[in-house]
Short mmCIF file of C-alpha atoms in Angstrom, two decimals:
data_model
loop_
_atom_site.label_atom_id
_atom_site.label_comp_id
_atom_site.label_asym_id
_atom_site.label_seq_id
_atom_site.Cartn_x
_atom_site.Cartn_y
_atom_site.Cartn_z
CA MET A 508 0.00 0.00 0.00
CA THR A 509 2.82 2.36 0.97
CA GLY A 510 4.74 1.46 -2.17
CA LYS A 511 1.74 2.28 -4.34
CA SER A 512 1.08 5.60 -2.61
CA ASP A 513 4.80 6.50 -2.85
CA LYS A 514 4.66 5.80 -6.58
CA VAL A 515 1.55 7.99 -6.95
CA LYS A 516 3.23 10.79 -4.99
CA GLY A 517 6.40 10.36 -7.05
CA LYS A 518 4.53 10.71 -10.36
CA MET A 519 2.63 13.70 -9.02
CA LEU A 520 5.86 15.42 -8.01
CA LYS A 521 7.31 14.71 -11.44
CA LEU A 522 4.26 16.27 -13.07
CA ILE A 523 4.56 19.36 -10.86
CA LYS A 524 8.29 19.57 -11.54
CA ASN A 525 7.78 19.42 -15.30
CA ASP A 526 4.89 21.90 -15.22
CA PHE A 527 7.12 24.28 -13.28
CA LEU A 528 9.97 23.76 -15.73
CA ALA A 529 7.63 24.53 -18.62
CA SER A 530 6.28 27.71 -17.02
CA ALA A 531 9.66 28.75 -15.59
CA ARG A 532 10.91 29.46 -19.09
CA VAL A 533 8.71 32.53 -19.44
CA ILE A 534 7.23 33.83 -16.16
CA PRO A 535 10.57 34.52 -14.34
CA LEU A 536 11.62 36.75 -17.25
CA PHE A 537 8.89 39.20 -16.20
CA TYR A 538 10.19 39.11 -12.63
CA LEU A 539 13.64 39.94 -13.98
CA VAL A 540 12.15 42.94 -15.78
CA GLU A 541 10.57 43.97 -12.48
CA VAL A 542 13.94 43.73 -10.72
CA VAL A 543 15.32 46.13 -13.33
CA THR A 544 12.44 48.60 -12.88
CA LEU A 545 12.78 48.44 -9.09
CA ALA A 546 16.53 48.98 -9.41
CA ALA A 547 15.75 52.05 -11.53
CA PHE A 548 13.33 53.23 -8.83
CA TYR A 549 15.95 52.92 -6.07
CA TYR A 550 18.69 54.40 -8.24
CA GLY A 551 16.46 57.37 -9.13
CA ARG A 552 15.52 57.82 -5.48
CA TYR A 553 18.97 57.69 -3.93
CA ALA A 554 20.94 59.28 -6.78
CA ASP A 555 18.30 62.00 -7.01
CA LYS A 556 17.50 61.38 -10.70
CA SER A 557 13.88 62.41 -10.89
CA LYS A 558 13.17 61.14 -14.42
CA VAL A 559 14.60 57.71 -13.66
CA LEU A 560 12.63 57.71 -10.42
CA VAL A 561 9.33 58.47 -12.15
CA LEU A 562 9.95 55.82 -14.79
CA GLY A 563 10.96 53.36 -12.07
CA VAL A 564 7.74 53.98 -10.12
CA ILE A 565 5.48 53.75 -13.17
CA PHE A 566 7.10 50.65 -14.67
CA SER A 567 7.49 48.83 -11.33
CA PHE A 568 3.77 49.24 -10.78
CA LEU A 569 2.86 48.25 -14.36
CA VAL A 570 5.15 45.22 -14.47
CA SER A 571 3.93 43.92 -11.10
CA LEU A 572 0.36 44.29 -12.35
CA LEU A 573 1.28 42.70 -15.67
CA LEU A 574 2.70 39.73 -13.77
CA VAL A 575 -0.72 39.00 -12.31
CA PHE A 576 -2.16 38.93 -15.84
CA VAL A 577 0.75 36.89 -17.21
CA SER A 578 0.26 34.30 -14.46
CA PHE A 579 -3.45 34.19 -15.25
CA PHE A 580 -2.69 33.81 -18.95
CA PHE A 581 -0.47 30.81 -18.19
CA VAL A 582 -3.20 29.27 -16.01
CA VAL A 583 -5.39 29.10 -19.10
CA TYR A 584 -2.80 28.71 -21.86
CA ASP A 585 -0.86 25.78 -20.43
CA TYR A 586 -3.94 23.82 -19.40
CA GLN A 587 -5.53 24.28 -22.81
CA LYS A 588 -2.39 23.64 -24.82
CA SER A 589 -0.78 20.80 -22.89
CA LEU A 590 -3.95 18.78 -22.37
CA PHE A 591 -6.38 19.58 -25.17
CA GLY A 592 -4.04 20.49 -28.02
CA GLN A 593 -1.81 17.97 -29.79
CA GLN A 594 0.40 17.87 -26.70
CA GLY A 595 -2.53 16.04 -25.11
CA TYR A 596 -1.30 12.91 -26.93
CA LEU A 597 1.74 13.08 -24.70
CA SER A 598 0.07 14.22 -21.46
CA PHE A 599 -2.84 11.78 -21.54
CA THR A 600 -0.63 8.77 -22.33
CA LEU A 601 1.70 9.36 -19.39
CA PRO A 602 1.32 6.69 -16.69
CA VAL A 603 -0.75 8.98 -14.46
CA ASN A 604 -4.47 9.50 -14.00
CA SER A 605 -6.51 12.58 -14.85
CA ARG A 606 -6.74 13.66 -11.19
CA GLN A 607 -2.95 13.83 -11.04
CA LEU A 608 -2.75 15.76 -14.32
CA LEU A 609 -5.34 18.24 -13.07
CA GLY A 610 -3.89 18.48 -9.56
CA SER A 611 -0.44 19.24 -10.92
CA LYS A 612 -1.76 22.11 -13.06
CA ILE A 613 -3.74 23.56 -10.15
CA ILE A 614 -0.76 23.43 -7.76
CA THR A 615 1.72 24.82 -10.28
CA TYR A 616 -0.38 27.66 -11.63
CA GLY A 617 -2.09 28.32 -8.29
CA LEU A 618 1.36 28.97 -6.84
CA TRP A 619 2.34 31.26 -9.72
CA MET A 620 -0.90 33.18 -9.22
CA LEU A 621 -0.33 33.53 -5.47
CA ILE A 622 3.28 34.59 -6.02
CA SER A 623 2.13 37.24 -8.49
CA PHE A 624 -0.48 38.56 -6.02
CA ALA A 625 2.06 38.63 -3.19
CA ASN A 626 4.55 40.36 -5.48
CA PHE A 627 1.97 42.96 -6.50
CA ILE A 628 1.13 43.71 -2.85
CA ILE A 629 4.83 44.00 -1.93
CA VAL A 630 5.57 46.37 -4.84
CA LEU A 631 2.48 48.41 -4.04
CA ASP A 632 3.60 48.59 -0.41
CA LEU A 633 7.11 49.76 -1.41
CA LEU A 634 5.74 52.45 -3.70
CA GLY A 635 3.09 53.44 -1.15
CA LYS A 636 5.70 53.85 1.60
CA TYR A 637 7.83 55.95 -0.72
CA ALA A 638 4.87 58.18 -1.66
CA THR A 639 3.91 58.58 2.01
CA SER A 640 7.44 59.52 3.06
CA GLU A 641 7.91 61.85 0.12
CA TYR A 642 4.58 63.64 0.05
CA GLY A 643 3.32 63.07 3.58
CA GLU A 644 0.06 61.59 2.31
CA MET A 645 -1.23 58.25 3.49
CA ILE A 646 -1.36 56.03 0.47
CA ASP A 647 -3.15 52.70 0.90
CA SER A 648 -0.43 50.15 1.21
CA ALA A 649 -0.09 46.76 2.82
CA SER A 650 1.07 48.49 6.01
CA GLY A 651 -1.97 50.75 5.79
CA LEU A 652 -4.19 47.70 5.55
CA LEU A 653 -2.92 46.57 8.92
CA SER A 654 -4.71 49.54 10.50
CA MET A 655 -7.91 47.51 10.07
CA PHE A 656 -6.71 45.39 12.99
CA ALA A 657 -6.46 48.42 15.28
CA ASN A 658 -9.83 47.72 16.89
CA PHE A 659 -9.10 44.06 17.57
CA PRO A 660 -8.76 43.51 21.31
CA SER A 661 -6.02 40.87 21.26
CA LYS A 662 -3.08 39.59 19.26
CA ALA A 663 -4.70 36.14 19.18
CA GLN A 664 -7.70 37.61 17.41
CA ILE A 665 -5.51 39.33 14.85
CA ILE A 666 -3.59 36.11 14.12
CA THR A 667 -6.79 34.07 13.81
CA TYR A 668 -8.34 36.67 11.56
CA ALA A 669 -5.19 36.91 9.40
CA ILE A 670 -4.95 33.12 9.02
CA TYR A 671 -8.61 32.96 8.08
CA PHE A 672 -8.20 35.81 5.61
CA ILE A 673 -5.20 34.13 3.93
CA LEU A 674 -6.97 30.74 3.78
CA GLU A 675 -10.05 32.34 2.28
CA PHE A 676 -7.92 34.12 -0.29
CA PHE A 677 -6.16 30.81 -1.20
CA ALA A 678 -9.53 29.11 -1.55
CA LEU A 679 -10.77 31.96 -3.73
CA VAL A 680 -7.78 31.73 -6.07
CA LEU A 681 -8.20 27.95 -6.24
CA SER A 682 -11.93 28.35 -6.94
CA PHE A 683 -11.14 30.72 -9.76
CA ILE A 684 -8.62 28.33 -11.34
CA ILE A 685 -10.77 25.22 -10.92
CA MET A 686 -13.80 26.99 -12.39
CA ILE A 687 -11.73 27.97 -15.42
CA TYR A 688 -10.40 24.42 -15.79
CA PHE A 689 -13.88 22.95 -15.52
CA ALA A 690 -15.15 25.34 -18.22
CA ILE A 691 -12.24 24.49 -20.55
CA ALA A 692 -12.59 20.72 -19.99
CA LEU A 693 -16.35 20.80 -20.58
CA SER A 694 -15.90 22.88 -23.73
CA HIS A 695 -13.79 20.05 -25.19
CA ILE A 696 -16.42 17.36 -25.07
CA ARG A 697 -17.72 16.38 -28.48
CA GLN A 698 -20.93 18.44 -28.30
CA PHE A 699 -19.06 21.71 -27.61
CA GLN A 700 -15.81 20.98 -29.42
CA LYS A 701 -16.44 22.99 -32.60
CA LEU A 702 -16.88 26.33 -30.84
CA ASN A 703 -14.99 25.40 -27.70
CA ILE A 704 -13.62 28.88 -26.91
CA ILE A 705 -17.10 30.44 -26.97
CA TRP A 706 -18.49 27.58 -24.92
CA ALA A 707 -15.67 27.85 -22.38
CA VAL A 708 -16.45 31.55 -21.85
CA LEU A 709 -20.21 30.91 -21.58
CA ILE A 710 -19.72 28.01 -19.16
CA PHE A 711 -17.39 30.13 -17.00
CA ILE A 712 -19.92 32.98 -16.89
CA ALA A 713 -22.63 30.50 -15.86
CA GLU A 714 -20.35 29.12 -13.14
CA ALA A 715 -19.60 32.62 -11.84
CA ILE A 716 -23.32 33.49 -11.71
CA ILE A 717 -24.11 30.26 -9.84
CA TYR A 718 -21.20 30.91 -7.47
CA VAL A 719 -22.30 34.46 -6.60
CA ALA A 720 -25.95 33.38 -6.22
CA CYS A 721 -25.00 30.48 -3.93
CA ILE A 722 -22.72 32.64 -1.77
CA ASN A 723 -25.48 35.26 -1.38
CA LEU A 724 -28.13 32.66 -0.53
CA ILE A 725 -25.87 30.88 1.91
CA GLU A 726 -24.89 34.07 3.71
CA LYS A 727 -28.53 35.08 3.91
CA TYR A 728 -30.03 31.81 5.17
CA PHE A 729 -27.23 29.75 6.71
CA GLY A 730 -25.24 31.77 9.20
CA PHE A 731 -22.18 29.93 10.44
CA TYR A 732 -19.68 32.06 12.31
CA LEU A 733 -16.42 31.83 14.12
CA VAL A 734 -16.81 34.35 16.91
CA LEU A 735 -13.51 35.64 18.23
CA GLY A 736 -13.72 36.55 21.91
CA ALA A 737 -11.92 39.43 23.60
CA ASP A 738 -9.28 37.09 25.00
CA LYS A 739 -7.83 34.04 23.22
CA SER A 740 -11.20 32.32 23.19
CA PHE A 741 -13.34 31.70 20.15
CA SER A 742 -16.59 29.88 19.54
CA LEU A 743 -18.75 28.68 16.69
CA ASP A 744 -22.15 30.23 16.23
CA PHE A 745 -24.91 28.98 13.94
CA GLY A 746 -27.27 31.87 13.30
CA ASP A 747 -26.94 35.58 13.92
CA PRO A 748 -23.66 36.50 15.55
CA THR A 749 -25.12 38.26 18.55
CA LYS A 750 -22.47 37.14 20.99
CA PRO A 751 -19.90 39.75 21.96
CA GLY A 752 -16.72 39.52 19.92
CA THR A 753 -15.68 39.62 16.26
CA PRO A 754 -17.68 37.31 13.97
CA LEU A 755 -16.05 35.68 10.96
CA SER A 756 -18.50 34.23 8.50
CA LEU A 757 -17.31 30.69 7.74
CA MET A 758 -19.99 29.75 5.24
CA PRO A 759 -18.41 31.31 2.12
CA PHE A 760 -15.12 29.58 2.91
CA THR A 761 -16.85 26.24 3.60
CA PHE A 762 -18.86 26.61 0.40
CA MET A 763 -15.72 27.38 -1.61
CA LEU A 764 -13.98 24.30 -0.22
CA ILE A 765 -16.91 22.03 -1.07
CA GLN A 766 -17.28 23.63 -4.49
CA ASN A 767 -13.56 23.20 -5.20
CA ILE A 768 -13.71 19.51 -4.32
CA VAL A 769 -16.82 18.96 -6.47
CA TYR A 770 -15.36 20.86 -9.45
CA PHE A 771 -12.06 19.03 -9.09
CA PHE A 772 -13.60 15.57 -9.34
CA LEU A 773 -16.06 16.62 -12.05
CA THR A 774 -13.26 18.13 -14.15
CA ALA A 775 -11.05 15.06 -13.69
CA HIS A 776 -13.98 12.84 -14.68
CA ILE A 777 -14.65 14.89 -17.83
CA MET A 778 -10.96 14.81 -18.72
CA HIS A 779 -10.89 11.04 -18.28
CA LYS A 780 -14.20 10.01 -19.80
CA ARG A 781 -15.53 12.65 -22.12
CA VAL A 782 -12.71 14.54 -23.76
CA ASN A 783 -11.55 13.46 -27.19
CA ILE A 784 -8.15 14.81 -28.22
CA SER A 785 -8.51 15.68 -31.87
CA MET B 85 1.46 -17.87 -26.07
CA SER B 86 -0.84 -15.72 -23.97
CA GLU B 87 -2.93 -12.86 -25.28
CA ILE B 88 -1.51 -9.52 -24.21
CA ILE B 89 -4.41 -7.53 -25.66
CA GLN B 90 -7.97 -8.78 -25.34
CA ILE B 91 -10.93 -6.97 -26.84
CA LYS B 92 -14.50 -8.19 -26.46
CA ASN B 93 -17.58 -6.62 -28.07
CA LEU B 94 -15.96 -3.21 -28.34
CA THR B 95 -18.29 -0.52 -29.61
CA LYS B 96 -17.47 3.16 -29.89
CA SER B 97 -19.77 5.86 -31.24
CA TYR B 98 -19.43 9.59 -31.78
CA GLY B 99 -23.06 10.67 -31.46
CA THR B 100 -24.90 8.60 -34.07
CA ASN B 101 -21.71 7.73 -35.92
CA ARG B 102 -20.57 4.26 -34.87
CA VAL B 103 -16.85 4.00 -35.54
CA LEU B 104 -16.28 0.60 -33.91
CA ASN B 105 -19.03 -1.96 -34.01
CA ASN B 106 -18.87 -4.97 -31.73
CA VAL B 107 -15.20 -5.67 -32.38
CA SER B 108 -13.62 -8.68 -30.66
CA PHE B 109 -10.12 -10.06 -31.01
CA GLY B 110 -7.02 -10.97 -29.06
CA LEU B 111 -3.34 -10.37 -29.78
CA GLU B 112 -0.62 -12.80 -28.86
CA GLU B 113 2.39 -11.56 -26.99
CA GLY B 114 5.63 -11.11 -28.92
CA ASN B 115 4.14 -10.61 -32.39
CA ILE B 116 4.35 -7.80 -34.91
CA ILE B 117 0.82 -6.98 -35.98
CA GLY B 118 -0.32 -4.79 -38.84
CA LEU B 119 -3.55 -2.88 -38.17
CA LEU B 120 -4.90 -2.29 -41.65
CA GLY B 121 -7.91 -0.53 -43.06
CA PRO B 122 -8.90 2.39 -45.25
CA ASN B 123 -9.28 5.95 -43.94
CA GLY B 124 -12.12 6.28 -41.45
CA SER B 125 -12.24 2.55 -40.76
CA GLY B 126 -11.80 2.99 -37.00
CA LYS B 127 -8.07 2.23 -36.66
CA THR B 128 -7.18 5.43 -34.83
CA SER B 129 -10.19 5.15 -32.51
CA LEU B 130 -9.13 1.59 -31.65
CA ILE B 131 -5.58 2.77 -30.97
CA LYS B 132 -6.85 5.67 -28.85
CA ILE B 133 -8.87 3.23 -26.75
CA LEU B 134 -5.90 0.89 -26.29
CA THR B 135 -3.66 3.77 -25.23
CA GLY B 136 -6.20 5.26 -22.81
CA LEU B 137 -6.93 8.41 -24.82
CA ILE B 138 -10.58 7.43 -25.25
CA ASN B 139 -12.37 5.97 -22.25
CA ASP B 140 -16.06 6.20 -23.08
CA TYR B 141 -16.73 2.99 -24.99
CA LYS B 142 -18.79 -0.14 -24.60
CA GLY B 143 -17.29 -3.58 -24.26
CA GLU B 144 -14.22 -4.95 -22.58
CA VAL B 145 -10.64 -3.96 -23.33
CA LEU B 146 -7.73 -5.50 -21.44
CA VAL B 147 -4.09 -4.58 -21.93
CA ASP B 148 -1.87 -7.10 -20.18
CA GLY B 149 -4.85 -7.92 -17.97
CA ASN B 150 -5.67 -4.32 -17.04
CA ARG B 151 -8.22 -1.85 -18.35
CA PRO B 152 -6.50 1.03 -20.15
CA GLY B 153 -5.31 3.42 -17.42
CA ALA B 154 -2.23 4.57 -15.59
CA LYS B 155 -1.00 0.97 -15.13
CA SER B 156 -1.41 -0.08 -18.75
CA LYS B 157 0.12 3.20 -19.94
CA SER B 158 3.31 2.33 -18.10
CA ILE B 159 3.82 -0.73 -20.33
CA VAL B 160 2.60 0.73 -23.62
CA ALA B 161 4.87 2.87 -25.81
CA TYR B 162 2.69 4.88 -28.16
CA LEU B 163 3.63 6.82 -31.26
CA PRO B 164 0.69 8.94 -32.40
CA GLU B 165 0.17 10.14 -35.93
CA LYS B 166 0.52 13.75 -34.76
CA THR B 167 3.39 15.73 -33.36
CA TYR B 168 2.91 16.02 -29.63
CA LEU B 169 6.06 17.77 -28.49
CA ALA B 170 5.70 21.01 -26.53
CA ASN B 171 7.02 24.16 -28.16
CA TRP B 172 9.54 24.78 -25.41
CA MET B 173 11.08 21.30 -25.62
CA THR B 174 14.46 20.69 -27.18
CA ALA B 175 15.41 17.12 -28.13
CA ASP B 176 17.25 16.79 -24.82
CA ASP B 177 14.27 18.17 -22.88
CA ALA B 178 11.89 15.74 -24.56
CA ILE B 179 14.14 12.79 -23.75
CA LYS B 180 14.52 13.85 -20.12
CA TYR B 181 10.77 14.38 -19.85
CA ILE B 182 9.99 10.85 -21.04
CA ALA B 183 12.80 9.37 -18.95
CA ASP B 184 11.26 11.04 -15.90
CA PHE B 185 7.94 9.25 -16.26
CA TYR B 186 8.87 5.84 -17.63
CA ASP B 187 11.14 3.58 -15.60
CA ASP B 188 11.79 1.49 -18.70
CA PHE B 189 13.30 4.35 -20.71
CA ASP B 190 16.93 3.91 -21.79
CA LEU B 191 18.45 7.39 -21.55
CA ASP B 192 21.91 6.45 -22.90
CA LYS B 193 20.41 4.70 -25.88
CA ALA B 194 18.25 7.74 -26.63
CA MET B 195 21.23 10.09 -26.56
CA LYS B 196 23.11 7.77 -28.92
CA MET B 197 20.12 7.51 -31.24
CA LEU B 198 19.89 11.30 -31.40
CA ASP B 199 23.40 11.32 -32.82
CA THR B 200 22.70 8.40 -35.15
CA PHE B 201 19.63 10.22 -36.49
CA GLN B 202 21.73 13.42 -36.68
CA LEU B 203 19.23 15.36 -34.61
CA PRO B 204 20.45 18.50 -32.80
CA HIS B 205 20.30 18.10 -29.02
CA LYS B 206 19.57 21.73 -28.23
CA GLN B 207 17.24 22.69 -31.05
CA LYS B 208 13.64 23.36 -30.06
CA ALA B 209 11.14 20.87 -31.44
CA LYS B 210 9.00 23.62 -32.94
CA THR B 211 11.87 24.75 -35.17
CA MET B 212 12.61 21.21 -36.40
CA SER B 213 11.37 19.92 -39.74
CA LYS B 214 8.45 17.48 -39.73
CA GLY B 215 10.83 14.64 -40.54
CA GLN B 216 13.10 15.57 -37.62
CA GLN B 217 10.15 15.77 -35.25
CA GLU B 218 8.95 12.34 -36.36
CA LYS B 219 12.40 10.86 -35.85
CA LEU B 220 12.59 12.43 -32.38
CA GLN B 221 9.22 10.98 -31.42
CA LEU B 222 10.33 7.60 -32.74
CA ILE B 223 13.39 7.77 -30.47
CA LEU B 224 11.15 8.60 -27.49
CA VAL B 225 9.08 5.49 -28.20
CA MET B 226 11.73 2.99 -29.27
CA CYS B 227 14.11 3.79 -26.41
CA ARG B 228 11.61 2.39 -23.97
CA ASN B 229 11.81 -1.26 -23.02
CA ALA B 230 8.05 -1.54 -23.19
CA LYS B 231 5.92 -4.67 -23.38
CA ILE B 232 3.72 -3.23 -26.09
CA TYR B 233 4.46 -0.75 -28.88
CA ILE B 234 1.57 0.90 -30.66
CA LEU B 235 2.57 2.98 -33.66
CA ASP B 236 -0.02 4.96 -35.60
CA GLU B 237 1.19 5.58 -39.16
CA PRO B 238 4.87 5.64 -38.16
CA MET B 239 5.98 6.19 -41.75
CA GLY B 240 3.28 8.58 -42.87
CA GLY B 241 4.61 11.72 -44.51
CA VAL B 242 8.19 10.59 -44.98
CA ASP B 243 10.00 9.82 -48.22
CA PRO B 244 10.59 6.19 -49.35
CA ALA B 245 14.27 6.21 -48.36
CA ALA B 246 13.44 7.43 -44.86
CA ARG B 247 10.69 4.79 -44.56
CA ASP B 248 13.22 1.95 -44.81
CA PHE B 249 15.40 3.68 -42.22
CA ILE B 250 12.48 4.19 -39.84
CA LEU B 251 11.20 0.65 -40.24
CA SER B 252 14.63 -0.86 -39.66
CA SER B 253 15.05 1.37 -36.58
CA ILE B 254 11.74 0.14 -35.21
CA ILE B 255 12.55 -3.51 -35.75
CA LYS B 256 16.15 -3.20 -34.52
CA ASN B 257 15.21 -1.38 -31.33
CA ARG B 258 12.19 -3.41 -30.38
CA PRO B 259 12.99 -5.56 -27.33
CA GLU B 260 12.72 -9.27 -27.86
CA GLY B 261 9.37 -10.68 -26.78
CA SER B 262 7.56 -7.34 -26.99
CA THR B 263 4.40 -6.88 -29.00
CA LEU B 264 4.34 -4.33 -31.79
CA MET B 265 1.17 -3.08 -33.46
CA MET B 266 1.47 -0.73 -36.43
CA SER B 267 -1.29 0.95 -38.33
CA THR B 268 -0.33 1.98 -41.83
CA HIS B 269 -1.44 2.39 -45.42
CA LEU B 270 2.02 1.48 -46.65
CA ILE B 271 1.42 -2.26 -46.52
CA HIS B 272 3.99 -3.09 -49.15
CA ASP B 273 6.72 -1.48 -47.05
CA ILE B 274 5.94 -3.35 -43.85
CA GLU B 275 4.54 -6.71 -44.86
CA GLY B 276 7.97 -8.33 -44.76
CA VAL B 277 8.22 -7.78 -41.00
CA LEU B 278 4.64 -8.61 -40.00
CA ASP B 279 3.64 -11.79 -38.15
CA SER B 280 -0.08 -11.19 -38.40
CA ILE B 281 -2.66 -8.67 -39.57
CA ILE B 282 -5.97 -7.26 -38.48
CA MET B 283 -8.22 -5.68 -41.08
CA ILE B 284 -10.87 -3.22 -40.03
CA GLY B 285 -13.48 -1.67 -42.29
CA ARG B 286 -16.37 0.62 -41.35
CA GLY B 287 -15.84 -0.15 -37.69
CA LYS B 288 -16.00 -3.93 -38.06
CA LEU B 289 -13.32 -6.55 -37.75
CA LEU B 290 -13.08 -8.06 -41.24
CA MET B 291 -10.11 -10.34 -40.86
CA GLN B 292 -7.45 -11.50 -38.43
CA ASP B 293 -4.87 -13.90 -39.74
CA SER B 294 -1.20 -14.71 -39.72
CA VAL B 295 0.96 -13.53 -42.59
CA ALA B 296 2.18 -17.12 -43.01
CA ASN B 297 -1.41 -18.26 -43.74
CA ILE B 298 -1.96 -15.43 -46.20
CA LYS B 299 1.26 -16.28 -48.02
CA ALA B 300 0.31 -19.94 -48.04
CA SER B 301 -2.82 -18.97 -49.96
CA GLY B 302 -0.56 -17.56 -52.68
CA ARG B 303 -1.22 -13.88 -52.02
CA THR B 304 0.66 -11.02 -50.47
CA VAL B 305 -0.89 -8.89 -47.69
CA ASN B 306 -0.97 -5.98 -50.12
CA GLU B 307 -2.96 -8.05 -52.66
CA LEU B 308 -5.32 -9.28 -49.96
CA PHE B 309 -5.89 -5.71 -48.75
CA LYS B 310 -6.78 -4.59 -52.30
CA GLU B 311 -9.07 -7.60 -52.65
CA VAL B 312 -10.90 -6.94 -49.37
CA PHE B 313 -11.22 -3.20 -49.80
CA ALA B 314 -12.03 -3.07 -53.50
CA GLY B 315 -15.34 -1.99 -55.01
CA ASP B 316 -17.95 -0.68 -52.56
CA TRP B 317 -15.30 0.24 -49.96
CA GLN B 318 -13.98 2.97 -52.21
CA ILE B 319 -17.35 4.72 -52.59
#
């Protein structure tokens, strides 16, 4: 049993490694460009070269934003190309199952997406701090965001809230990627294959509508809260959060987790059973 | 000899179009089999089912006792009709990629074959000629010590001189005792190496026989093919 699970893990790691190698040929180049623009920013700032400084600020911001879009582009491009294009003849005949193929893509491109978001926040923070120190105005930066915790009564509450916030953000990014992958996989079944790009977009829009509607309904009718007490205590509350303390609504997060699991298995099933590589 | 591939009542449809209709046969281990039939006869669909690319079919398919899946894929070396290499891959990258996933891949042999085939190690696959890409894919397949080789039109689109070279490379590099199934229209080129043939037409199994039996009847495989697929089959 252990041998079999080690083999499965081994193949999965190989898939992730090769997906990273494939994406690492392009995405890091944009990070290199960002290093150059940030270097220009610092050079302009400390050598007092105002033109270089302005260009550094503008391009650092634009490149960090572009990186988010580039990562998103690769989420779609690599999945489409390596599984449903001619490269699918290679991917789908590897000695792995469709869940492993899908899981590898989600992990690889989920990480690139998260890195790009983190990078964007860091760059924004750097530029925000510079603008604040230079012009004396409070620009919203990551440090500024921390002021939202000012009213929290304890450090334990802040940590719990931060962990929850990060987990929810991870789940949201994963939801986004899995919903895209489901739409692309479904658009490649025989019935949708001819106009697959249009179908993929329509399916994704339908998924997004269902997602928003479900979240709204759930929040309205099924209250499920983690209530953070003034000290280190916390409790679960089903219903209106009337207890004293800070309520965190757990339902959207729980819904996202369940939805991600359902979409994952549905997508893997479609990839295995219904897709025909042409 | 045992049957390494067993197919019972295999039916595959695309909507109302039935491409394989109740096909049943078995293939003995260690043979070289020609999968023959005109265009649209169902050969590629059959190959896709055997290699695990198509999984929604009716009937029973067993590859070395397993349904097509991750386990069977680890013992099947498949050469598709199409180029499947990623744009970013060089010849070296492609070899390392395959070596990573298949324990039976012979890395040293592949590197030597690259030189024999005069293929550049560092050139990206997308900038290679079609002939170079086909040779590279052939190396990726024939450098595995697989139990089963399934080659879909391995000599399609190459000139007659290259065909002989490719065929001899396939035969020379095939491990002893392995099973090799080739689909092709170029029957004349391959009939000398075949042990048996399967003929498929309009999704039905029309004939399965050994080449020795066909020759004993005073015909070549090429003549038999023309005989079977003459007349109505061409309309």
